[in-house]
């Protein structure tokens, strides 16, 4: 499939097959993220890949059930000591790059809201205090053959401004 079609068709996936993501495929996803852009190329990020079911169950507590059903979760952390202003944004760019790299290989994913649960995530994964937990994304092979219906999106007219706002 052409990359543009893949990007326009990219949807959040919340139902996963009980199927592991092969190590070499996971590596391609992580490599894609590693090559994301970064201001002054500081790369103020760390990523924790969680495939252990017990650990994912602990992470899912109080959050989305699909974390448990996924094949693995990637937790993106920013280091404010390396880049206070940009670490959050840059972790998000790297994570979305992984989402796309997964999608073009037939793997779905869904971001998870971690607001108010950052400390819980840090405790479960032993993430150092000084890091900021920015994002948690669950990955897995979609359980449903068809991709989810198109989600509502604002139109270009509503959001794009040419030359002047
Ligand atoms: C930062 C962020 C947090 C999100 N948190 C959740 C979440 O906690 N649970 C969930 O089901 N979807 C979550 N989503 C997915 C959005 O609901 C989804 O992207 C949006 O509804 C548009 O649907 P689409 O991705 O299929 O186009 C999150 C997305 C982002 C970017």
mmCIF file of C-alpha atoms and ligand atoms in Angstrom:
data_model
loop_
_atom_site.group_PDB
_atom_site.id
_atom_site.type_symbol
_atom_site.label_atom_id
_atom_site.label_comp_id
_atom_site.label_asym_id
_atom_site.label_seq_id
_atom_site.Cartn_x
_atom_site.Cartn_y
_atom_site.Cartn_z
ATOM 1 C CA UNK A 1 0.000 0.000 0.000
ATOM 2 C CA UNK A 2 1.190 3.506 -0.810
ATOM 3 C CA UNK A 3 2.438 5.336 2.296
ATOM 4 C CA UNK A 4 -0.110 8.145 1.850
ATOM 5 C CA UNK A 5 -2.980 5.641 1.810
ATOM 6 C CA UNK A 6 -1.528 4.016 4.929
ATOM 7 C CA UNK A 7 -1.303 7.341 6.723
ATOM 8 C CA UNK A 8 -4.802 8.467 5.784
ATOM 9 C CA UNK A 9 -6.146 5.047 6.791
ATOM 10 C CA UNK A 10 -4.254 4.961 10.089
ATOM 11 C CA UNK A 11 -6.716 4.358 12.953
ATOM 12 C CA UNK A 12 -6.370 3.552 16.607
ATOM 13 C CA UNK A 13 -6.719 -0.181 17.201
ATOM 14 C CA UNK A 14 -8.119 -1.364 20.550
ATOM 15 C CA UNK A 15 -8.808 -5.048 19.862
ATOM 16 C CA UNK A 16 -5.816 -7.288 19.452
ATOM 17 C CA UNK A 17 -5.133 -10.885 18.416
ATOM 18 C CA UNK A 18 -3.263 -13.011 20.926
ATOM 19 C CA UNK A 19 -0.206 -13.033 18.703
ATOM 20 C CA UNK A 20 3.295 -11.937 19.562
ATOM 21 C CA UNK A 21 5.166 -9.359 17.525
ATOM 22 C CA UNK A 22 8.302 -11.076 16.172
ATOM 23 C CA UNK A 23 11.564 -9.688 17.501
ATOM 24 C CA UNK A 24 12.822 -8.574 14.079
ATOM 25 C CA UNK A 25 9.581 -6.697 13.413
ATOM 26 C CA UNK A 26 9.757 -5.034 16.841
ATOM 27 C CA UNK A 27 13.320 -4.011 16.019
ATOM 28 C CA UNK A 28 12.188 -2.223 12.838
ATOM 29 C CA UNK A 29 9.592 -0.308 14.866
ATOM 30 C CA UNK A 30 12.144 0.747 17.472
ATOM 31 C CA UNK A 31 14.682 1.667 14.785
ATOM 32 C CA UNK A 32 12.130 3.913 13.096
ATOM 33 C CA UNK A 33 11.549 5.711 16.391
ATOM 34 C CA UNK A 34 15.256 6.028 17.022
ATOM 35 C CA UNK A 35 15.608 7.961 13.776
ATOM 36 C CA UNK A 36 12.981 10.574 14.630
ATOM 37 C CA UNK A 37 14.042 14.226 14.438
ATOM 38 C CA UNK A 38 15.269 15.998 17.542
ATOM 39 C CA UNK A 39 16.226 19.614 18.175
ATOM 40 C CA UNK A 40 20.020 19.880 18.165
ATOM 41 C CA UNK A 41 19.855 16.093 17.819
ATOM 42 C CA UNK A 42 19.876 15.716 21.607
ATOM 43 C CA UNK A 43 17.420 12.785 21.531
ATOM 44 C CA UNK A 44 16.241 13.344 25.129
ATOM 45 C CA UNK A 45 14.341 10.080 25.316
ATOM 46 C CA UNK A 46 14.146 6.556 26.707
ATOM 47 C CA UNK A 47 11.645 3.852 25.791
ATOM 48 C CA UNK A 48 10.551 0.886 27.879
ATOM 49 C CA UNK A 49 9.213 -2.074 25.881
ATOM 50 C CA UNK A 50 6.846 -4.117 28.032
ATOM 51 C CA UNK A 51 5.828 -7.528 26.740
ATOM 52 C CA UNK A 52 5.551 -9.314 30.105
ATOM 53 C CA UNK A 53 1.801 -9.978 30.643
ATOM 54 C CA UNK A 54 1.966 -9.503 34.433
ATOM 55 C CA UNK A 55 3.665 -6.141 34.043
ATOM 56 C CA UNK A 56 1.155 -5.052 31.419
ATOM 57 C CA UNK A 57 -1.658 -6.064 33.765
ATOM 58 C CA UNK A 58 -0.169 -3.812 36.444
ATOM 59 C CA UNK A 59 0.158 -0.988 33.913
ATOM 60 C CA UNK A 60 -3.456 -1.442 32.802
ATOM 61 C CA UNK A 61 -4.803 -0.899 36.321
ATOM 62 C CA UNK A 62 -7.123 2.097 36.198
ATOM 63 C CA UNK A 63 -6.489 2.485 32.502
ATOM 64 C CA UNK A 64 -7.565 0.922 29.224
ATOM 65 C CA UNK A 65 -8.204 -2.839 29.268
ATOM 66 C CA UNK A 66 -6.657 -3.187 25.798
ATOM 67 C CA UNK A 67 -3.228 -2.709 27.408
ATOM 68 C CA UNK A 68 -3.635 -6.236 28.798
ATOM 69 C CA UNK A 69 -4.773 -7.663 25.463
ATOM 70 C CA UNK A 70 -2.020 -6.050 23.437
ATOM 71 C CA UNK A 71 1.174 -7.840 22.415
ATOM 72 C CA UNK A 72 3.317 -5.174 24.009
ATOM 73 C CA UNK A 73 3.371 -1.659 25.296
ATOM 74 C CA UNK A 74 5.993 0.987 24.668
ATOM 75 C CA UNK A 75 6.365 3.683 27.285
ATOM 76 C CA UNK A 76 8.150 6.810 26.119
ATOM 77 C CA UNK A 77 10.039 8.930 28.651
ATOM 78 C CA UNK A 78 11.598 12.344 28.212
ATOM 79 C CA UNK A 79 14.633 13.663 30.039
ATOM 80 C CA UNK A 80 14.010 17.307 31.044
ATOM 81 C CA UNK A 81 17.664 17.633 32.113
ATOM 82 C CA UNK A 82 18.647 17.075 28.494
ATOM 83 C CA UNK A 83 15.925 19.194 26.938
ATOM 84 C CA UNK A 84 13.382 20.780 29.261
ATOM 85 C CA UNK A 85 11.379 22.543 26.575
ATOM 86 C CA UNK A 86 11.327 19.861 23.875
ATOM 87 C CA UNK A 87 11.605 16.410 25.449
ATOM 88 C CA UNK A 88 7.858 15.877 25.619
ATOM 89 C CA UNK A 89 7.282 16.862 22.006
ATOM 90 C CA UNK A 90 10.227 14.831 20.775
ATOM 91 C CA UNK A 91 9.168 11.670 22.601
ATOM 92 C CA UNK A 92 5.744 12.093 20.994
ATOM 93 C CA UNK A 93 7.303 12.447 17.536
ATOM 94 C CA UNK A 94 9.380 9.296 18.076
ATOM 95 C CA UNK A 95 6.378 7.371 19.405
ATOM 96 C CA UNK A 96 4.173 8.342 16.468
ATOM 97 C CA UNK A 97 6.971 7.318 14.120
ATOM 98 C CA UNK A 98 6.853 3.885 15.799
ATOM 99 C CA UNK A 99 3.059 3.824 15.412
ATOM 100 C CA UNK A 100 3.443 4.399 11.656
ATOM 101 C CA UNK A 101 6.283 1.878 11.328
ATOM 102 C CA UNK A 102 4.058 -0.688 13.046
ATOM 103 C CA UNK A 103 0.980 0.169 10.960
ATOM 104 C CA UNK A 104 2.711 -0.298 7.606
ATOM 105 C CA UNK A 105 3.669 -3.785 8.822
ATOM 106 C CA UNK A 106 0.097 -4.710 9.750
ATOM 107 C CA UNK A 107 0.386 -3.910 13.461
ATOM 108 C CA UNK A 108 -2.183 -1.700 15.121
ATOM 109 C CA UNK A 109 -1.737 0.488 18.163
ATOM 110 C CA UNK A 110 -3.465 2.889 20.480
ATOM 111 C CA UNK A 111 -2.124 5.706 22.607
ATOM 112 C CA UNK A 112 -3.163 5.654 26.250
ATOM 113 C CA UNK A 113 -3.911 8.627 28.414
ATOM 114 C CA UNK A 114 -1.481 8.482 31.337
ATOM 115 C CA UNK A 115 -2.607 11.669 33.016
ATOM 116 C CA UNK A 116 -2.552 11.238 36.825
ATOM 117 C CA UNK A 117 -0.949 7.794 36.555
ATOM 118 C CA UNK A 118 2.609 8.821 35.798
ATOM 119 C CA UNK A 119 3.827 7.796 39.271
ATOM 120 C CA UNK A 120 2.138 4.394 38.994
ATOM 121 C CA UNK A 121 3.815 3.798 35.612
ATOM 122 C CA UNK A 122 7.176 4.863 37.054
ATOM 123 C CA UNK A 123 6.791 2.532 40.052
ATOM 124 C CA UNK A 124 5.788 -0.483 37.986
ATOM 125 C CA UNK A 125 8.641 -0.021 35.495
ATOM 126 C CA UNK A 126 11.333 1.393 37.794
ATOM 127 C CA UNK A 127 11.639 4.537 35.709
ATOM 128 C CA UNK A 128 14.000 7.083 37.318
ATOM 129 C CA UNK A 129 12.288 9.978 39.125
ATOM 130 C CA UNK A 130 13.999 12.626 36.998
ATOM 131 C CA UNK A 131 12.385 11.360 33.787
ATOM 132 C CA UNK A 132 8.986 12.404 32.552
ATOM 133 C CA UNK A 133 6.617 9.683 31.382
ATOM 134 C CA UNK A 134 5.234 11.185 28.208
ATOM 135 C CA UNK A 135 3.397 8.457 26.400
ATOM 136 C CA UNK A 136 2.190 4.895 26.573
ATOM 137 C CA UNK A 137 1.218 3.133 23.369
ATOM 138 C CA UNK A 138 -0.162 -0.409 23.145
ATOM 139 C CA UNK A 139 0.719 -2.439 20.026
ATOM 140 C CA UNK A 140 -0.593 -5.684 18.565
ATOM 141 C CA UNK A 141 -2.030 -7.409 15.519
ATOM 142 C CA UNK A 142 -5.605 -6.168 14.980
ATOM 143 C CA UNK A 143 -8.226 -8.703 16.042
ATOM 144 C CA UNK A 144 -10.639 -7.551 13.356
ATOM 145 C CA UNK A 145 -9.922 -8.131 9.703
ATOM 146 C CA UNK A 146 -11.260 -4.727 8.688
ATOM 147 C CA UNK A 147 -9.621 -1.581 9.962
ATOM 148 C CA UNK A 148 -11.904 0.482 12.198
ATOM 149 C CA UNK A 149 -14.304 2.911 10.514
ATOM 150 C CA UNK A 150 -12.895 6.316 9.621
ATOM 151 C CA UNK A 151 -12.924 8.481 12.705
ATOM 152 C CA UNK A 152 -14.299 12.006 12.684
ATOM 153 C CA UNK A 153 -11.631 14.491 11.670
ATOM 154 C CA UNK A 154 -11.751 18.240 11.322
ATOM 155 C CA UNK A 155 -11.658 19.304 7.678
ATOM 156 C CA UNK A 156 -8.729 21.034 6.035
ATOM 157 C CA UNK A 157 -10.894 24.186 5.816
ATOM 158 C CA UNK A 158 -11.254 24.176 9.589
ATOM 159 C CA UNK A 159 -7.593 23.787 10.361
ATOM 160 C CA UNK A 160 -5.337 24.876 7.508
ATOM 161 C CA UNK A 161 -4.526 28.515 6.831
ATOM 162 C CA UNK A 162 -2.630 29.524 3.740
ATOM 163 C CA UNK A 163 -0.132 32.371 3.954
ATOM 164 C CA UNK A 164 -2.079 34.069 6.777
ATOM 165 C CA UNK A 165 -4.204 32.710 9.650
HETATM 166 C C1 LIG B 1 -2.158 11.565 23.738
HETATM 167 C C2 LIG B 1 -3.254 10.593 23.365
HETATM 168 C C3 LIG B 1 -3.913 9.909 24.359
HETATM 169 C C4 LIG B 1 -4.899 8.975 24.041
HETATM 170 N N1 LIG B 1 -5.477 8.254 25.051
HETATM 171 C C5 LIG B 1 -6.370 7.284 24.733
HETATM 172 C C6 LIG B 1 -6.906 6.452 25.767
HETATM 173 O O1 LIG B 1 -6.570 6.578 26.941
HETATM 174 N N2 LIG B 1 -7.795 5.498 25.415
HETATM 175 C C7 LIG B 1 -8.190 5.304 24.094
HETATM 176 O O2 LIG B 1 -8.995 4.418 23.848
HETATM 177 N N3 LIG B 1 -7.689 6.085 23.101
HETATM 178 C C8 LIG B 1 -6.796 7.047 23.389
HETATM 179 N N4 LIG B 1 -6.249 7.820 22.380
HETATM 180 C C9 LIG B 1 -6.659 7.589 20.976
HETATM 181 C C10 LIG B 1 -7.653 8.650 20.513
HETATM 182 O O3 LIG B 1 -8.886 8.435 21.151
HETATM 183 C C11 LIG B 1 -7.800 8.551 18.970
HETATM 184 O O4 LIG B 1 -6.567 8.865 18.368
HETATM 185 C C12 LIG B 1 -8.879 9.500 18.451
HETATM 186 O O5 LIG B 1 -10.137 9.142 18.930
HETATM 187 C C13 LIG B 1 -8.935 9.485 16.901
HETATM 188 O O6 LIG B 1 -9.156 8.172 16.419
HETATM 189 P P1 LIG B 1 -8.146 7.527 15.382
HETATM 190 O O7 LIG B 1 -6.781 7.465 16.030
HETATM 191 O O8 LIG B 1 -8.708 6.146 15.107
HETATM 192 O O9 LIG B 1 -8.136 8.392 14.161
HETATM 193 C C14 LIG B 1 -5.271 8.767 22.674
HETATM 194 C C15 LIG B 1 -4.594 9.473 21.670
HETATM 195 C C16 LIG B 1 -3.586 10.368 22.011
HETATM 196 C C17 LIG B 1 -2.841 11.081 20.898
#
